[in-house]
Coordinates of C-alpha atoms and ligand atoms in Angstrom, one line a residue:
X20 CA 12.3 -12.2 -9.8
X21 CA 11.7 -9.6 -7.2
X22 CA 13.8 -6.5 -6.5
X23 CA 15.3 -5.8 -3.1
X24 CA 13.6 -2.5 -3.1
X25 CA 9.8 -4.5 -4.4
X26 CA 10.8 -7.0 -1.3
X27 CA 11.5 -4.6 1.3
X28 CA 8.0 -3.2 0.1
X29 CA 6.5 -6.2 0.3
X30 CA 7.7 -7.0 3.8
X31 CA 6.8 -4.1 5.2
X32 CA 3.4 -4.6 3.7
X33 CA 3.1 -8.0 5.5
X34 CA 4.0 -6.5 8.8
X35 CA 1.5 -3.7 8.7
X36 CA -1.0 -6.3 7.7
X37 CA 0.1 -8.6 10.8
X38 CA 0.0 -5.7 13.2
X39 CA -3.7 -5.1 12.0
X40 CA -5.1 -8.2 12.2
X41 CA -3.3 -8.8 15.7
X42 CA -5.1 -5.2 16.6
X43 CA -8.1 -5.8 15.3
X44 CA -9.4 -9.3 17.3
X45 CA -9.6 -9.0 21.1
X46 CA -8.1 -12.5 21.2
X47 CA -4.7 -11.1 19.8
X48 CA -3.2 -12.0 22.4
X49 CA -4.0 -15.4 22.8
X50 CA -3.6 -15.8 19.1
X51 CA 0.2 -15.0 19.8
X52 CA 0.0 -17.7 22.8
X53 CA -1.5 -19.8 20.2
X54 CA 1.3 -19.1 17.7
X55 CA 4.3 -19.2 20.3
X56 CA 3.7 -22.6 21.8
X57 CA 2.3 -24.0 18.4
X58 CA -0.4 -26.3 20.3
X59 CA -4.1 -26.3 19.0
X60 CA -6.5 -26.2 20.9
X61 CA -8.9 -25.5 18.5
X62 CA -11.2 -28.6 18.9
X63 CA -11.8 -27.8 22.8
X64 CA -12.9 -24.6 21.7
X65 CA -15.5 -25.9 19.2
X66 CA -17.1 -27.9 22.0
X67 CA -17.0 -24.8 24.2
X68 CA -18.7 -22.3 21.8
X69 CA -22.2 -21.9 21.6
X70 CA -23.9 -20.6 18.4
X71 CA -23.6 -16.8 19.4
X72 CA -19.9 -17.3 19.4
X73 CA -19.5 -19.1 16.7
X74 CA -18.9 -16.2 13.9
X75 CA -16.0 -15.0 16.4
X76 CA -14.5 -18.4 16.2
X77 CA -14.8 -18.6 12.4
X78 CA -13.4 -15.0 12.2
X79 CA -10.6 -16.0 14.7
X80 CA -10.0 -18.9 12.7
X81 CA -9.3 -16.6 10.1
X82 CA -7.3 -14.0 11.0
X83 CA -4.9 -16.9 12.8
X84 CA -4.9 -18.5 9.6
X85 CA -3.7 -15.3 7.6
X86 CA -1.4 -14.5 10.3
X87 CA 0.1 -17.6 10.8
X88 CA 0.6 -17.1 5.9
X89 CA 2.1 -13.6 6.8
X90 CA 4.6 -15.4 9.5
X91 CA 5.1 -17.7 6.4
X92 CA 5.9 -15.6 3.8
X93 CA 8.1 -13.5 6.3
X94 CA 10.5 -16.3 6.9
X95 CA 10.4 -16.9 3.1
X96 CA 12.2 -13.6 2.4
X97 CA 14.7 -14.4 5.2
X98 CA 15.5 -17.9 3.2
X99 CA 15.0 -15.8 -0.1
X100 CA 12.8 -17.8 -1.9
X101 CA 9.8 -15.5 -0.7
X102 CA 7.7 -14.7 -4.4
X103 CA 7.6 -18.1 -6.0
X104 CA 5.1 -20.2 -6.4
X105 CA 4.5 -23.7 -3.9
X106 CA 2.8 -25.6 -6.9
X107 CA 4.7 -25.0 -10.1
X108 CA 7.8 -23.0 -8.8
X109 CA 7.3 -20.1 -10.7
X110 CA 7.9 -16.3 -10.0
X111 CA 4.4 -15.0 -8.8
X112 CA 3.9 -11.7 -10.2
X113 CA 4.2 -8.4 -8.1
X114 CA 1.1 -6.8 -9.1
X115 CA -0.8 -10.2 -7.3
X116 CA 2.0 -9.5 -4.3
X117 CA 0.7 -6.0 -3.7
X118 CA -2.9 -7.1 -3.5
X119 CA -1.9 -10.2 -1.4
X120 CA 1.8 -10.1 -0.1
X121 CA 1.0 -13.3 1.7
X122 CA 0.4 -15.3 -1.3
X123 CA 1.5 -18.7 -1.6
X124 CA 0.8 -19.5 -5.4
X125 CA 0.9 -17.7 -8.5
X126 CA -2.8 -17.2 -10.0
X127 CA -2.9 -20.1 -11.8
X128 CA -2.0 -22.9 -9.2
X129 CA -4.8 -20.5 -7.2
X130 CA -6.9 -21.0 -9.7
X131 CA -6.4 -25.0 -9.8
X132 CA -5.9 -25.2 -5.9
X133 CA -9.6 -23.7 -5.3
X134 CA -11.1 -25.7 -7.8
X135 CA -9.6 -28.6 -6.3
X136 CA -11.2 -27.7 -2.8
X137 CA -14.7 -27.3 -4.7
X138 CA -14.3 -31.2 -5.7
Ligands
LIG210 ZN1 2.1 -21.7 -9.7

């Protein structure tokens, strides 16, 4: 179980790591747009983008995606059950919360989840 001091920490952590990923894409703010209104439009952009853009889209894919786990694990700590794993319900260990704040499972459900994905 997390402290409230390890949580505050942790949440701080998360919003550092939100404001840097909103910073660091040029499509920030339409990523917030994106996030506000909850619609995807994500299929009109693949027909849209040409090759060139396509690492962009990929890497915007990815920072929405982390953002959108920060956002996640954010409201978590507000319903206090931020720190336990999705899979098996178990208390994910700080040391793996400090490397990844926005974690979702514990390292062994990881562990099973990407193997599952390789399938
Ligand atoms: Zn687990």
């Amino acid at each position: 179980m997390l402290k409230e001091n390890q949580t505050e920490l942790l949440k701080n952590l998360l919003l550092e790591k939100k404001e840097q990923l909103l910073s660091e894409t040029t499509l920030g703010q339409a990523i917030i747009e994106e996030l506000q209104s909850e619609t995807s439009y994500d299929e009109l952009d693949y027909a849209e983008v040409s090759s060139d853009s396509h690492n962009l889209y990929v890497l915007r894919n990815k920072q929405l995606q982390d953002i959108k786990e920060i956002d996640l694990a954010l409201r978590k700590i507000e319903k206090k059950t931020y720190g336990i794993c999705e899979m098996c319900d178990d208390y994910i260990g700080i040391k793996r919360l400090k490397v990844k704040p926005h974690a979702r499972f514990c390292v062994e459900c990881r562990e099973a989840y990407e193997k599952g994905l390789d399938r």
